[in-house]
């Protein structure tokens, strides 16, 4: 059983969909980061990548839920997220560039931007914790706003994934 739900996609195989939690602060963000990973898993992402302060507890939580409820969900820590994102969005000899979707209050409206996302290549959804570096805005294929009012990054991720992946079974 896949951890989320099936995506409608023009390809035979949907693209790999990962979520990057940028700027995690171990003590301050413990619950919100945990909930981001659980939301990513429940709403159809294949992987969550933790960046910021290393936090084995978050990874243990996500692995525990996956082992108890099943699925192919993966999680890991990335020590150098900006370097990783630069490589992700660049073509190389062995890997095609991926699509970077950054969820922010300062972006294109969701309903317009979601139709433009290329589903033929891997997708990374970046969700910030602390102030997001300007480079992320520049690297992003799409800077997408989920409304223009302050709200939780968990809510933003859930709305985006529900709109992009499709309704829950």
PDB file of C-alpha atoms in Angstrom:
ATOM      1  CA  UNK A   1       0.000   0.000   0.000  1.00  0.00           C
ATOM      2  CA  UNK A   2       1.293   3.438  -0.919  1.00  0.00           C
ATOM      3  CA  UNK A   3       1.404   5.825   2.015  1.00  0.00           C
ATOM      4  CA  UNK A   4      -0.844   8.375   0.353  1.00  0.00           C
ATOM      5  CA  UNK A   5      -3.254   8.073  -2.508  1.00  0.00           C
ATOM      6  CA  UNK A   6      -2.970   7.639  -6.261  1.00  0.00           C
ATOM      7  CA  UNK A   7      -2.194  10.703  -8.356  1.00  0.00           C
ATOM      8  CA  UNK A   8      -3.877  11.393 -11.645  1.00  0.00           C
ATOM      9  CA  UNK A   9      -1.010  11.834 -14.043  1.00  0.00           C
ATOM     10  CA  UNK A  10      -0.477  11.806 -17.784  1.00  0.00           C
ATOM     11  CA  UNK A  11       2.572   9.564 -17.357  1.00  0.00           C
ATOM     12  CA  UNK A  12       2.483   5.823 -16.777  1.00  0.00           C
ATOM     13  CA  UNK A  13       4.283   6.428 -13.499  1.00  0.00           C
ATOM     14  CA  UNK A  14       3.691   9.546 -11.382  1.00  0.00           C
ATOM     15  CA  UNK A  15       6.785  11.618 -10.603  1.00  0.00           C
ATOM     16  CA  UNK A  16       8.613  11.133  -7.314  1.00  0.00           C
ATOM     17  CA  UNK A  17       7.189  13.702  -4.907  1.00  0.00           C
ATOM     18  CA  UNK A  18       9.389  14.795  -2.000  1.00  0.00           C
ATOM     19  CA  UNK A  19       8.910  17.424   0.703  1.00  0.00           C
ATOM     20  CA  UNK A  20      11.872  19.356   2.112  1.00  0.00           C
ATOM     21  CA  UNK A  21      11.424  20.837   5.589  1.00  0.00           C
ATOM     22  CA  UNK A  22      13.876  23.741   5.486  1.00  0.00           C
ATOM     23  CA  UNK A  23      15.264  25.454   8.595  1.00  0.00           C
ATOM     24  CA  UNK A  24      14.075  23.000  11.264  1.00  0.00           C
ATOM     25  CA  UNK A  25      14.822  24.138  14.826  1.00  0.00           C
ATOM     26  CA  UNK A  26      14.953  21.073  17.049  1.00  0.00           C
ATOM     27  CA  UNK A  27      13.263  22.357  20.216  1.00  0.00           C
ATOM     28  CA  UNK A  28      11.073  25.110  18.808  1.00  0.00           C
ATOM     29  CA  UNK A  29       9.746  23.217  15.759  1.00  0.00           C
ATOM     30  CA  UNK A  30       9.517  19.690  17.178  1.00  0.00           C
ATOM     31  CA  UNK A  31       5.732  19.259  16.830  1.00  0.00           C
ATOM     32  CA  UNK A  32       5.196  21.315  13.676  1.00  0.00           C
ATOM     33  CA  UNK A  33       7.981  19.461  11.839  1.00  0.00           C
ATOM     34  CA  UNK A  34       6.608  16.130  13.020  1.00  0.00           C
ATOM     35  CA  UNK A  35       3.167  17.118  11.720  1.00  0.00           C
ATOM     36  CA  UNK A  36       4.632  18.296   8.395  1.00  0.00           C
ATOM     37  CA  UNK A  37       6.147  14.870   7.802  1.00  0.00           C
ATOM     38  CA  UNK A  38       2.968  13.078   8.813  1.00  0.00           C
ATOM     39  CA  UNK A  39       0.933  15.334   6.526  1.00  0.00           C
ATOM     40  CA  UNK A  40       3.337  14.725   3.639  1.00  0.00           C
ATOM     41  CA  UNK A  41       2.988  10.976   4.166  1.00  0.00           C
ATOM     42  CA  UNK A  42      -0.806  10.983   4.544  1.00  0.00           C
ATOM     43  CA  UNK A  43      -1.375  13.219   1.511  1.00  0.00           C
ATOM     44  CA  UNK A  44       0.722  11.261  -0.981  1.00  0.00           C
ATOM     45  CA  UNK A  45       4.363  12.370  -0.837  1.00  0.00           C
ATOM     46  CA  UNK A  46       7.001   9.689  -1.324  1.00  0.00           C
ATOM     47  CA  UNK A  47       9.611  11.204   0.963  1.00  0.00           C
ATOM     48  CA  UNK A  48      10.287  13.931   3.507  1.00  0.00           C
ATOM     49  CA  UNK A  49      13.737  15.468   3.834  1.00  0.00           C
ATOM     50  CA  UNK A  50      14.644  17.255   7.052  1.00  0.00           C
ATOM     51  CA  UNK A  51      17.083  20.197   6.917  1.00  0.00           C
ATOM     52  CA  UNK A  52      18.242  22.591   9.597  1.00  0.00           C
ATOM     53  CA  UNK A  53      19.139  21.247  13.009  1.00  0.00           C
ATOM     54  CA  UNK A  54      19.583  17.477  12.900  1.00  0.00           C
ATOM     55  CA  UNK A  55      16.747  15.766  14.775  1.00  0.00           C
ATOM     56  CA  UNK A  56      16.713  11.960  14.979  1.00  0.00           C
ATOM     57  CA  UNK A  57      13.404  12.161  16.883  1.00  0.00           C
ATOM     58  CA  UNK A  58      11.524  13.477  13.841  1.00  0.00           C
ATOM     59  CA  UNK A  59      12.963  10.743  11.617  1.00  0.00           C
ATOM     60  CA  UNK A  60      12.101   8.109  14.240  1.00  0.00           C
ATOM     61  CA  UNK A  61       8.500   9.368  14.415  1.00  0.00           C
ATOM     62  CA  UNK A  62       8.039   9.177  10.639  1.00  0.00           C
ATOM     63  CA  UNK A  63       9.689   5.751  10.404  1.00  0.00           C
ATOM     64  CA  UNK A  64       7.578   4.446  13.288  1.00  0.00           C
ATOM     65  CA  UNK A  65       4.321   5.577  11.686  1.00  0.00           C
ATOM     66  CA  UNK A  66       5.352   4.049   8.358  1.00  0.00           C
ATOM     67  CA  UNK A  67       6.244   0.724   9.981  1.00  0.00           C
ATOM     68  CA  UNK A  68       2.927   0.631  11.885  1.00  0.00           C
ATOM     69  CA  UNK A  69       0.647   1.810   9.069  1.00  0.00           C
ATOM     70  CA  UNK A  70       2.550   0.510   6.040  1.00  0.00           C
ATOM     71  CA  UNK A  71       3.686   2.136   2.859  1.00  0.00           C
ATOM     72  CA  UNK A  72       6.876   3.044   1.062  1.00  0.00           C
ATOM     73  CA  UNK A  73       7.418   6.447   2.676  1.00  0.00           C
ATOM     74  CA  UNK A  74      11.050   7.467   3.132  1.00  0.00           C
ATOM     75  CA  UNK A  75      12.663  10.102   5.337  1.00  0.00           C
ATOM     76  CA  UNK A  76      16.184  11.391   5.784  1.00  0.00           C
ATOM     77  CA  UNK A  77      18.294  14.311   6.970  1.00  0.00           C
ATOM     78  CA  UNK A  78      20.067  16.671   4.536  1.00  0.00           C
ATOM     79  CA  UNK A  79      22.969  18.645   6.035  1.00  0.00           C
ATOM     80  CA  UNK A  80      23.429  20.965   3.034  1.00  0.00           C
ATOM     81  CA  UNK A  81      19.956  21.700   1.656  1.00  0.00           C
ATOM     82  CA  UNK A  82      20.889  24.618  -0.619  1.00  0.00           C
ATOM     83  CA  UNK A  83      23.629  22.590  -2.325  1.00  0.00           C
ATOM     84  CA  UNK A  84      21.204  19.685  -2.661  1.00  0.00           C
ATOM     85  CA  UNK A  85      18.505  21.964  -4.152  1.00  0.00           C
ATOM     86  CA  UNK A  86      20.999  23.458  -6.645  1.00  0.00           C
ATOM     87  CA  UNK A  87      21.861  19.946  -7.861  1.00  0.00           C
ATOM     88  CA  UNK A  88      18.177  18.946  -7.930  1.00  0.00           C
ATOM     89  CA  UNK A  89      17.156  21.755 -10.312  1.00  0.00           C
ATOM     90  CA  UNK A  90      20.152  21.390 -12.669  1.00  0.00           C
ATOM     91  CA  UNK A  91      20.414  18.948 -15.547  1.00  0.00           C
ATOM     92  CA  UNK A  92      23.417  16.653 -15.338  1.00  0.00           C
ATOM     93  CA  UNK A  93      24.682  13.776 -17.441  1.00  0.00           C
ATOM     94  CA  UNK A  94      22.909  11.134 -15.391  1.00  0.00           C
ATOM     95  CA  UNK A  95      19.886  12.963 -13.951  1.00  0.00           C
ATOM     96  CA  UNK A  96      17.239  15.235 -15.452  1.00  0.00           C
ATOM     97  CA  UNK A  97      16.521  18.442 -13.547  1.00  0.00           C
ATOM     98  CA  UNK A  98      13.623  18.285 -11.134  1.00  0.00           C
ATOM     99  CA  UNK A  99      10.829  20.757 -10.431  1.00  0.00           C
ATOM    100  CA  UNK A 100      11.145  22.856  -7.277  1.00  0.00           C
ATOM    101  CA  UNK A 101       7.865  24.080  -5.778  1.00  0.00           C
ATOM    102  CA  UNK A 102       8.290  26.546  -2.905  1.00  0.00           C
ATOM    103  CA  UNK A 103       5.255  27.179  -0.705  1.00  0.00           C
ATOM    104  CA  UNK A 104       5.283  30.825   0.409  1.00  0.00           C
ATOM    105  CA  UNK A 105       2.927  33.721   1.101  1.00  0.00           C
ATOM    106  CA  UNK A 106       4.748  35.648  -1.637  1.00  0.00           C
ATOM    107  CA  UNK A 107       4.044  33.650  -4.762  1.00  0.00           C
ATOM    108  CA  UNK A 108       1.690  32.831  -7.585  1.00  0.00           C
ATOM    109  CA  UNK A 109      -1.838  31.890  -6.507  1.00  0.00           C
ATOM    110  CA  UNK A 110      -2.204  28.122  -6.065  1.00  0.00           C
ATOM    111  CA  UNK A 111      -5.112  27.670  -8.489  1.00  0.00           C
ATOM    112  CA  UNK A 112      -3.149  29.284 -11.338  1.00  0.00           C
ATOM    113  CA  UNK A 113       0.302  27.862 -10.624  1.00  0.00           C
ATOM    114  CA  UNK A 114      -0.701  24.258  -9.968  1.00  0.00           C
ATOM    115  CA  UNK A 115      -1.719  23.772 -13.598  1.00  0.00           C
ATOM    116  CA  UNK A 116       1.791  24.737 -14.737  1.00  0.00           C
ATOM    117  CA  UNK A 117       3.722  22.162 -12.670  1.00  0.00           C
ATOM    118  CA  UNK A 118       5.608  19.722 -14.895  1.00  0.00           C
ATOM    119  CA  UNK A 119       4.600  16.210 -13.835  1.00  0.00           C
ATOM    120  CA  UNK A 120       7.124  14.477 -16.084  1.00  0.00           C
ATOM    121  CA  UNK A 121      10.033  14.852 -13.651  1.00  0.00           C
ATOM    122  CA  UNK A 122      10.693  14.565  -9.907  1.00  0.00           C
ATOM    123  CA  UNK A 123       9.153  17.265  -7.718  1.00  0.00           C
ATOM    124  CA  UNK A 124      10.425  18.738  -4.464  1.00  0.00           C
ATOM    125  CA  UNK A 125       8.061  20.838  -2.347  1.00  0.00           C
ATOM    126  CA  UNK A 126       9.986  23.202  -0.056  1.00  0.00           C
ATOM    127  CA  UNK A 127       8.369  24.284   3.205  1.00  0.00           C
ATOM    128  CA  UNK A 128      10.340  26.767   5.310  1.00  0.00           C
ATOM    129  CA  UNK A 129      10.636  27.016   9.060  1.00  0.00           C
ATOM    130  CA  UNK A 130      12.925  29.965   9.695  1.00  0.00           C
ATOM    131  CA  UNK A 131      13.346  32.813   7.208  1.00  0.00           C
ATOM    132  CA  UNK A 132      13.825  31.189   3.808  1.00  0.00           C
ATOM    133  CA  UNK A 133      17.000  32.287   1.971  1.00  0.00           C
ATOM    134  CA  UNK A 134      16.391  34.366  -1.169  1.00  0.00           C
ATOM    135  CA  UNK A 135      18.204  31.733  -3.205  1.00  0.00           C
ATOM    136  CA  UNK A 136      15.289  29.327  -2.675  1.00  0.00           C
ATOM    137  CA  UNK A 137      12.936  31.851  -4.318  1.00  0.00           C
ATOM    138  CA  UNK A 138      15.361  32.136  -7.266  1.00  0.00           C
ATOM    139  CA  UNK A 139      15.912  28.379  -7.614  1.00  0.00           C
ATOM    140  CA  UNK A 140      12.191  27.603  -7.454  1.00  0.00           C
ATOM    141  CA  UNK A 141      10.412  26.629 -10.636  1.00  0.00           C
ATOM    142  CA  UNK A 142       7.248  27.823  -8.878  1.00  0.00           C
ATOM    143  CA  UNK A 143       6.824  30.032  -5.807  1.00  0.00           C
ATOM    144  CA  UNK A 144       3.242  29.252  -4.823  1.00  0.00           C
ATOM    145  CA  UNK A 145       1.070  31.007  -2.270  1.00  0.00           C
ATOM    146  CA  UNK A 146      -1.703  29.207  -0.461  1.00  0.00           C
ATOM    147  CA  UNK A 147      -3.765  32.323   0.160  1.00  0.00           C
ATOM    148  CA  UNK A 148      -2.235  35.599   1.248  1.00  0.00           C
ATOM    149  CA  UNK A 149      -2.957  35.433   4.972  1.00  0.00           C
ATOM    150  CA  UNK A 150      -0.660  34.064   7.696  1.00  0.00           C
ATOM    151  CA  UNK A 151      -1.328  30.405   8.514  1.00  0.00           C
ATOM    152  CA  UNK A 152       0.448  27.175   9.352  1.00  0.00           C
ATOM    153  CA  UNK A 153       2.961  25.586   7.008  1.00  0.00           C
ATOM    154  CA  UNK A 154       1.200  22.284   7.749  1.00  0.00           C
ATOM    155  CA  UNK A 155      -2.024  23.773   6.380  1.00  0.00           C
ATOM    156  CA  UNK A 156      -0.203  25.062   3.295  1.00  0.00           C
ATOM    157  CA  UNK A 157       1.312  21.647   2.607  1.00  0.00           C
ATOM    158  CA  UNK A 158      -2.016  19.851   3.100  1.00  0.00           C
ATOM    159  CA  UNK A 159      -3.877  22.217   0.763  1.00  0.00           C
ATOM    160  CA  UNK A 160      -1.138  21.992  -1.877  1.00  0.00           C
ATOM    161  CA  UNK A 161      -0.899  18.190  -1.779  1.00  0.00           C
ATOM    162  CA  UNK A 162      -4.681  17.781  -1.809  1.00  0.00           C
ATOM    163  CA  UNK A 163      -4.894  20.047  -4.862  1.00  0.00           C
ATOM    164  CA  UNK A 164      -1.919  18.493  -6.650  1.00  0.00           C
ATOM    165  CA  UNK A 165      -2.256  14.809  -5.776  1.00  0.00           C
ATOM    166  CA  UNK A 166      -6.039  14.614  -5.637  1.00  0.00           C
ATOM    167  CA  UNK A 167      -8.694  13.666  -3.099  1.00  0.00           C
ATOM    168  CA  UNK A 168      -8.112  11.063  -0.415  1.00  0.00           C
ATOM    169  CA  UNK A 169      -9.506   7.592  -1.043  1.00  0.00           C
TER     170      UNK A 169
END
